[in-house]
Each structure stands twice: as structure tokens, then as C-alpha cells.
Short mmCIF file of C-alpha atoms in Angstrom, two decimals:
data_model
loop_
_atom_site.label_atom_id
_atom_site.label_comp_id
_atom_site.label_asym_id
_atom_site.label_seq_id
_atom_site.Cartn_x
_atom_site.Cartn_y
_atom_site.Cartn_z
CA MET A 160 248.28 3.63 63.92
CA SER A 161 250.78 3.58 66.76
CA GLY A 162 253.69 5.92 67.45
CA THR A 163 254.55 9.04 69.37
CA ALA A 164 252.43 12.17 69.25
CA LEU A 165 253.90 15.34 67.75
CA LYS A 166 254.18 17.77 70.66
CA SER A 167 256.36 20.65 69.47
CA ILE A 168 256.44 23.17 66.66
CA SER A 169 259.70 21.68 65.38
CA GLN A 170 258.11 18.22 65.18
CA LEU A 171 255.08 19.60 63.35
CA ARG A 172 257.37 21.49 60.97
CA ASP A 173 259.51 18.41 60.31
CA ALA A 174 256.33 16.45 59.56
CA GLY A 175 255.31 19.10 57.02
CA LEU A 176 252.14 20.03 58.90
CA LEU A 177 252.70 23.76 59.45
CA GLY A 178 252.30 24.78 55.84
CA GLU A 179 252.97 28.43 55.05
CA GLN A 180 251.91 29.82 58.40
CA ALA A 181 253.34 33.22 59.12
CA GLY A 182 253.80 34.71 62.56
CA ASP A 183 255.06 33.41 65.86
CA VAL A 184 253.56 29.94 66.09
CA GLU A 185 256.10 29.17 68.83
CA ALA A 186 254.32 31.75 70.98
CA VAL A 187 251.08 29.81 70.53
CA ALA A 188 252.79 26.61 71.68
CA ARG A 189 254.17 28.40 74.74
CA ARG A 190 250.66 29.57 75.61
CA TYR A 191 248.60 26.46 74.82
CA ALA A 192 249.43 22.75 74.80
CA VAL A 193 250.20 21.00 71.51
CA ALA A 194 249.80 17.32 70.63
CA VAL A 195 248.82 15.58 67.39
CA THR A 196 248.62 11.79 67.42
CA PRO A 197 249.97 9.77 64.48
CA ALA A 198 246.41 8.75 63.60
CA MET A 199 245.37 12.39 63.18
CA ALA A 200 248.64 13.50 61.55
CA ALA A 201 248.12 10.82 58.90
CA LEU A 202 244.73 12.34 57.98
CA ILE A 203 246.08 15.83 57.33
CA ASP A 204 246.61 16.92 53.74
CA PRO A 205 249.67 19.22 53.93
CA ALA A 206 248.78 20.67 50.53
CA ASP A 207 245.44 21.97 51.81
CA PRO A 208 245.85 25.17 53.86
CA ARG A 209 242.28 24.74 55.13
CA ASP A 210 242.44 21.04 55.91
CA PRO A 211 239.69 20.42 58.50
CA ILE A 212 241.81 18.03 60.56
CA ALA A 213 244.78 20.41 60.63
CA LEU A 214 242.52 23.29 61.67
CA GLN A 215 241.51 21.32 64.76
CA PHE A 216 244.98 20.31 65.98
CA VAL A 217 247.76 22.37 64.38
CA PRO A 218 248.51 25.66 66.21
CA ASP A 219 247.59 28.92 64.47
CA VAL A 220 248.70 32.45 65.29
CA ALA A 221 245.02 33.44 65.35
CA GLU A 222 244.95 31.84 68.82
CA LEU A 223 246.92 34.80 70.16
CA ASP A 224 244.03 37.13 69.29
CA HIS A 225 242.01 37.25 72.50
CA LYS A 226 238.61 38.96 72.38
CA PRO A 227 237.13 40.93 75.31
CA GLU A 228 234.17 38.55 75.61
CA GLU A 229 236.35 35.45 75.93
CA ARG A 230 236.90 33.79 79.31
CA ALA A 231 239.50 31.49 80.85
CA ASP A 232 236.65 29.39 82.30
CA PRO A 233 233.93 29.98 79.70
CA ILE A 234 231.34 27.54 81.04
CA GLY A 235 231.92 28.34 84.71
CA ASP A 236 233.31 25.05 86.04
CA ALA A 237 234.95 26.81 88.99
CA ALA A 238 231.67 28.29 90.19
CA HIS A 239 230.25 24.79 90.71
CA SER A 240 233.30 22.97 92.08
CA PRO A 241 232.65 22.11 95.76
CA VAL A 242 235.83 20.03 95.97
CA GLU A 243 238.82 19.65 93.67
CA GLY A 244 238.01 17.50 90.65
CA ILE A 245 234.22 17.75 91.00
CA VAL A 246 231.82 20.00 89.08
CA HIS A 247 228.25 19.75 90.41
CA ARG A 248 226.21 21.99 88.14
CA TYR A 249 223.07 19.88 87.71
CA PRO A 250 221.30 18.14 90.62
CA ASP A 251 221.55 14.51 89.48
CA ARG A 252 225.02 14.40 87.94
CA VAL A 253 228.59 15.51 88.47
CA LEU A 254 231.72 15.82 86.43
CA LEU A 255 234.71 13.95 87.83
CA LYS A 256 237.84 15.51 86.34
CA ALA A 257 240.44 12.90 87.25
CA VAL A 258 243.01 14.02 84.70
CA HIS A 259 243.73 17.17 82.67
CA VAL A 260 245.88 15.52 80.00
CA CYS A 261 244.70 14.68 76.47
CA PRO A 262 246.07 12.59 73.60
CA VAL A 263 245.49 15.60 71.30
CA TYR A 264 244.96 19.26 72.13
CA CYS A 265 242.11 20.86 70.23
CA ARG A 266 242.80 24.44 69.19
CA PHE A 267 239.24 25.42 70.22
CA CYS A 268 239.21 23.67 73.62
CA PHE A 269 237.04 25.37 76.23
CA ARG A 270 239.34 24.08 78.99
CA ARG A 271 242.55 25.08 77.25
CA GLU A 272 243.68 27.10 80.27
CA MET A 273 243.49 23.95 82.45
CA VAL A 274 244.75 21.07 80.29
CA GLY A 275 248.17 20.02 79.07
CA PRO A 276 251.61 19.46 80.58
CA ASP A 277 251.45 22.79 82.40
CA GLY A 278 247.79 22.46 83.36
CA LEU A 279 246.09 20.99 86.40
CA GLY A 280 247.54 17.51 85.82
CA THR A 281 246.14 14.36 87.42
CA LEU A 282 244.19 14.44 90.68
CA ALA A 283 246.41 13.55 93.62
CA ALA A 284 245.38 10.51 95.66
CA ASP A 285 243.92 12.55 98.53
CA ALA A 286 242.00 14.80 96.12
CA LEU A 287 240.56 11.77 94.35
CA ASP A 288 239.56 10.33 97.73
CA ALA A 289 237.74 13.57 98.56
CA ALA A 290 236.03 13.63 95.15
CA ILE A 291 234.79 10.04 95.51
CA ALA A 292 233.65 10.80 99.07
CA TYR A 293 231.66 13.79 97.79
CA ILE A 294 229.88 11.54 95.27
CA ALA A 295 229.16 8.96 97.98
CA ASP A 296 227.78 11.62 100.34
CA HIS A 297 225.36 13.12 97.81
CA LYS A 298 222.59 10.63 97.17
CA GLU A 299 221.02 12.79 94.47
CA ILE A 300 223.93 11.96 92.16
CA TRP A 301 222.63 9.41 89.64
CA GLU A 302 225.34 9.88 86.98
CA VAL A 303 229.10 10.44 87.17
CA ILE A 304 230.75 11.88 84.06
CA LEU A 305 234.49 11.31 83.77
CA THR A 306 236.05 14.09 81.79
CA GLY A 307 239.00 16.44 82.07
CA GLY A 308 241.25 16.11 80.06
CA ASP A 309 240.54 12.75 78.55
CA PRO A 310 239.88 9.96 81.05
CA LEU A 311 240.89 7.26 78.56
CA VAL A 312 244.52 8.40 78.74
CA LEU A 313 244.59 6.91 82.24
CA SER A 314 246.18 3.49 82.53
CA PRO A 315 243.73 0.57 82.74
CA ARG A 316 244.86 0.06 86.34
CA ARG A 317 244.00 3.62 87.40
CA LEU A 318 240.79 3.65 85.41
CA ALA A 319 239.71 0.32 86.91
CA ASP A 320 240.38 1.69 90.38
CA ILE A 321 238.10 4.68 89.80
CA MET A 322 235.39 2.53 88.26
CA ALA A 323 235.59 -0.02 91.11
CA ARG A 324 235.26 2.74 93.69
CA LEU A 325 232.16 4.04 91.94
CA SER A 326 230.74 0.50 91.81
CA VAL A 327 230.06 0.46 95.58
CA ILE A 328 228.09 3.73 95.55
CA ASP A 329 224.54 2.44 95.18
CA HIS A 330 222.87 5.68 94.12
CA VAL A 331 225.25 6.09 91.14
CA LYS A 332 223.64 4.18 88.28
CA ILE A 333 225.38 5.62 85.20
CA VAL A 334 229.05 6.27 84.49
CA ARG A 335 229.78 8.29 81.37
CA LEU A 336 233.21 9.02 79.91
CA HIS A 337 233.92 11.80 77.42
CA SER A 338 236.81 10.96 75.13
CA ARG A 339 238.50 11.49 71.80
CA VAL A 340 240.65 8.37 72.21
CA PRO A 341 238.63 5.92 70.05
CA ALA A 342 239.16 8.22 67.05
CA VAL A 343 242.53 9.87 67.69
CA ASP A 344 244.35 6.90 69.26
CA PRO A 345 242.23 3.85 68.42
CA ALA A 346 244.97 1.33 69.29
CA ARG A 347 244.47 2.30 72.93
CA ILE A 348 241.07 0.60 72.97
CA ASP A 349 242.03 -2.94 73.94
CA ALA A 350 240.86 -5.74 76.22
CA ALA A 351 242.55 -4.25 79.30
CA LEU A 352 240.91 -0.87 78.87
CA ILE A 353 237.50 -2.42 78.23
CA ALA A 354 237.85 -4.58 81.34
CA ALA A 355 238.65 -1.42 83.31
CA LEU A 356 235.51 0.30 82.01
CA ARG A 357 233.39 -2.67 83.01
CA ALA A 358 234.81 -2.71 86.55
CA SER A 359 232.10 -0.35 87.80
CA ARG A 360 229.29 -2.86 87.14
CA LYS A 361 227.21 0.20 86.27
CA THR A 362 225.69 1.15 82.93
CA VAL A 363 228.61 2.72 81.08
CA TYR A 364 228.42 5.27 78.29
CA VAL A 365 231.32 6.59 76.21
CA ALA A 366 230.73 9.92 74.48
CA LEU A 367 233.04 10.15 71.47
CA HIS A 368 234.10 13.65 70.49
CA ALA A 369 234.60 13.92 66.72
CA ASN A 370 234.02 16.89 64.45
CA HIS A 371 234.63 15.70 60.90
CA PRO A 372 233.66 12.47 59.08
CA ARG A 373 237.30 11.78 58.18
CA GLU A 374 237.98 11.18 61.88
CA LEU A 375 235.80 8.05 61.73
CA THR A 376 238.48 5.93 60.03
CA GLN A 377 238.19 2.17 59.78
CA GLN A 378 240.55 1.88 62.76
CA ALA A 379 238.33 4.25 64.76
CA ARG A 380 235.20 2.30 63.79
CA ASP A 381 236.88 -0.96 64.81
CA ALA A 382 237.81 0.54 68.20
CA CYS A 383 234.22 1.69 68.73
CA ALA A 384 232.97 -1.77 67.77
CA LEU A 385 235.08 -3.26 70.57
CA LEU A 386 233.41 -0.91 73.04
CA VAL A 387 229.87 -1.45 71.78
CA ASP A 388 230.26 -5.21 71.53
CA ALA A 389 231.39 -5.19 75.18
CA GLY A 390 228.06 -3.68 76.20
CA ILE A 391 229.22 -0.06 76.42
CA VAL A 392 226.76 2.43 74.96
CA MET A 393 228.24 5.11 72.72
CA ILE A 394 226.95 8.60 72.03
CA SER A 395 228.58 11.51 70.23
CA GLN A 396 229.49 15.09 70.85
CA THR A 397 230.60 17.54 68.19
CA VAL A 398 231.60 21.19 68.25
CA LEU A 399 230.30 23.34 65.40
CA LEU A 400 233.45 24.90 63.93
CA LYS A 401 233.93 27.41 61.14
CA GLY A 402 235.94 25.84 58.33
CA VAL A 403 235.72 22.35 59.80
CA ASN A 404 232.10 21.22 59.72
CA ASP A 405 230.01 24.30 58.94
CA THR A 406 228.11 22.86 55.99
CA VAL A 407 225.01 20.68 55.89
CA GLU A 408 226.92 18.18 53.75
CA THR A 409 229.76 17.75 56.26
CA LEU A 410 227.49 17.56 59.28
CA SER A 411 225.24 15.06 57.50
CA ALA A 412 228.20 12.84 56.62
CA LEU A 413 229.52 13.02 60.19
CA MET A 414 226.19 12.16 61.82
CA ARG A 415 225.63 9.29 59.42
CA ALA A 416 229.14 8.01 60.16
CA PHE A 417 228.32 8.02 63.88
CA VAL A 418 225.11 6.04 63.36
CA GLU A 419 226.84 3.58 61.04
CA THR A 420 229.36 3.03 63.85
CA ARG A 421 226.52 2.40 66.35
CA ILE A 422 227.02 5.77 68.03
CA LYS A 423 223.90 7.82 68.74
CA PRO A 424 224.38 11.51 67.88
CA TYR A 425 223.92 13.49 71.09
CA TYR A 426 225.17 17.07 71.32
CA LEU A 427 226.22 19.56 68.67
CA HIS A 428 227.89 22.30 70.71
CA HIS A 429 227.98 25.95 69.77
CA PRO A 430 231.66 26.85 70.37
CA ASP A 431 232.42 28.33 73.78
CA LEU A 432 234.02 31.70 74.48
CA ALA A 433 237.48 30.25 75.14
CA PRO A 434 240.48 32.57 74.71
CA GLY A 435 241.87 32.75 71.19
CA THR A 436 239.08 30.80 69.51
CA ALA A 437 237.07 33.52 67.77
CA HIS A 438 238.22 32.30 64.34
CA PHE A 439 236.26 29.08 64.93
CA ARG A 440 232.98 30.65 65.99
CA LEU A 441 229.92 31.06 63.82
CA SER A 442 226.95 33.16 64.85
CA VAL A 443 224.07 31.43 66.61
CA GLU A 444 221.89 32.25 63.59
CA GLU A 445 224.33 30.52 61.24
CA GLY A 446 224.31 27.48 63.50
CA GLN A 447 220.52 27.43 63.63
CA ALA A 448 220.34 27.54 59.84
CA LEU A 449 222.72 24.58 59.57
CA VAL A 450 220.75 22.52 62.08
CA ALA A 451 217.50 23.38 60.30
CA GLY A 452 219.18 22.20 57.11
CA LEU A 453 219.66 18.75 58.60
CA ARG A 454 215.91 18.27 59.13
CA GLY A 455 214.50 15.98 56.48
CA VAL A 456 217.91 15.54 54.86
CA ILE A 457 219.12 12.85 57.26
CA SER A 458 217.32 10.25 59.35
CA GLY A 459 215.96 11.11 62.76
CA LEU A 460 218.56 8.69 64.15
CA CYS A 461 221.22 11.15 62.95
CA GLN A 462 219.84 14.37 64.44
CA PRO A 463 221.97 15.92 67.22
CA THR A 464 220.71 18.42 69.79
CA TYR A 465 222.18 21.87 69.19
CA VAL A 466 223.20 23.42 72.51
CA LEU A 467 225.04 26.39 73.94
CA ASP A 468 226.72 26.44 77.37
CA ILE A 469 225.66 29.73 78.93
CA PRO A 470 228.78 31.61 80.07
CA GLY A 471 229.23 31.87 83.81
CA GLY A 472 228.19 28.32 84.70
CA HIS A 473 224.44 28.51 84.04
CA GLY A 474 224.29 25.26 82.10
CA LYS A 475 223.27 24.22 78.61
CA SER A 476 220.40 25.59 76.59
CA VAL A 477 218.94 24.08 73.44
CA ILE A 478 219.26 26.76 70.79
CA ALA A 479 217.93 25.20 67.58
CA ALA A 480 215.51 27.56 65.84
CA PRO A 481 211.92 26.52 66.58
CA SER A 482 209.90 25.25 63.62
CA ILE A 483 206.57 26.18 65.23
CA GLU A 484 205.04 29.49 66.33
CA ARG A 485 201.82 30.37 68.10
CA THR A 486 199.21 32.43 66.23
CA ASP A 487 195.75 33.74 67.12
CA GLN A 488 194.24 30.74 65.31
CA GLY A 489 196.58 28.06 66.64
CA HIS A 490 200.05 27.34 65.33
CA ARG A 491 202.08 27.67 62.16
CA ILE A 492 204.63 24.92 61.52
CA GLU A 493 207.46 24.91 59.01
CA ASP A 494 208.32 21.60 57.36
CA PHE A 495 211.81 20.52 56.28
CA ARG A 496 211.25 21.96 52.80
CA GLY A 497 210.47 25.41 54.24
CA ALA A 498 206.72 25.29 53.57
CA VAL A 499 204.47 26.59 56.35
CA HIS A 500 201.34 24.79 57.59
CA ASP A 501 198.56 25.61 60.03
CA TYR A 502 197.88 23.46 63.09
CA PRO A 503 194.95 23.81 65.53
CA PRO A 504 195.50 25.09 69.11
CA ARG A 505 194.68 21.66 70.64
#
């Protein structure tokens, strides 16, 4: 579905998407960027005050409630940014943040202080040169991850330029892009964009961010098919969100939808400590119970890895509850039905 994104409270109100919200929603829009694409607006049920699509994209006054533990940079990008646009947290890979603009603005975004019209914008030409030079100078970098912002909002010309510049760096073997575009603006996935992605001559992955099975519309699946058929590998990332996908049934349907679309489930993120997002966060124990509930219910192809980004820039940790424990006699293992079994020490 084509058209112009809704980017103001008045536009959301005119579209009937604000419901009966009380409080100063305008203050939320002044604080954090707003955009809802036509494809996502069309999925929202205005009669449902807890619509899971609306919860993700329509501003809520709860976002003005900032908790003491929340941070402007919750996963510590700045602590690992040697040059503008680069985050080098892990030895063999870097983030390349070429743009800080998105087609939609998620109400739980961990980079919400950096993205949007008033955020960090697009890397200037000299900053991009320095970022590419950093990648070229560090031979340990095997993978470059384009993120931001959403790299697929870049024009095919600009995207092709970045990919071509990465193509001549021999030690870079993988280019990964994190994007919501195939789901939230599927018409953007066309021959020109695919040609731009292939300009690197590297192995290219696209990680699709989607949080609810309704986001995988037929148009979204068709857009993903164009990418996969062009030789681009797709994986998924999902944020575990209260009220959006915090049931085994919803998560199961979402992961199956990914696999049906030829997208391998990758990460299920515990929500980060971004300002004004406490109303989305479950406890770690609640998340562990949900992930345990997926075992045996859905195929192994559909199982994501449940992770938490440690605040302060210390990286990701897998936080799914273990199903095995050591005993004096060996091990005790819990199966997907909850029954416990003994296993020898070797």
C-alpha cells in the first residue's frame, strides 16, 4: 500500500487512530518522533484500545513516564563508537549507522533519542568516508551491519554506493541490514533496491524486524520473496512487548509466519531500558516462561534466541531459562511437557 506516512498527532486523530487517549499526546510527539506508514495504519483496528499494531506505533502518554533505571543510550552505543557512524562492540563485526531516519517510529525504540527528524540524521559525506576507512583499516572486521535508523530508507543510489564501497574491502565477507521496510513499506522493495543490495558482491543478509503476525501481510511476504529469490538471506528480530506479543500463541504464530516466508527466526529481544518504555517491559522471568512455552509447541526451525543487551554496552547475553541442571549423580533435564529426567554425567 502506497501513500504518505502519518507524522503528526492531528493526522493520527483525523485517521481515527488515537482512540480515547487522555493526556497530552502532543507532548509525546514533541519529545519523540512519530510516523505510521499507510501499510501499518491499515492494520490498526480503531475499535480496539489494545490493538497490538497501534501499541507499537501510535504515541501514548505513558511514554512521558521516565523511570530512574532508563537510559538515553541503553545498550551503550556511544561507549564503542571510535568514529561517527561506527559501533565496534564485538571483535569481528561493526554497526554502520548511515542514517537515523525510519519509515515508522516504534514507541519502544532503544535509539529513540537518536532517530527521527530531530535526531542524528544521515551521515555527512566526510563522516561516511571516515567510517568506511575505519572498516577498511580493521582487518578483523568480517561483518558490517547497516542499521540506524533504517538503512532501507536510503535511495537505491546511496545504498548502492555504500555497498559498492564495502565490496572492495576483502576482509568484509558479510553485509547485514536491519530493517522494518519489507513489512511496513513493502512497495519500497523493488528491482532498483535489490540491485543496490547486490552491489557489494558479498553475502547479504536482511534482518526483518516484526513483532506481531499481522505485520506479515501478503504484501510483506511478497516483498520478502523478492529479496529471498534474489539470493538475499533473511533472518528475523523481534522485541518481546507487553500487550503486543506476550503470549505463547502470538509468538508461535509470528515465528511460524517468519518461517513460512523463508525467514529464519533469529533474536527475540528483551526490551531495553529506553526512556518512557516501562509499560512495554515484562520481567525476565515472564520472558523465560514464554520462551520455555515455545519448546515442543513449534518446530525447531521456528525457535528464536532470547537475548538481553546488557546496559552500558557490554553486549548481548542469552537469557532463556536453562532446561538442564547439574546434580551429584549427573544431570536433570526438563522436557517440553515439564517432566524431569535424569542424564548421566558423561
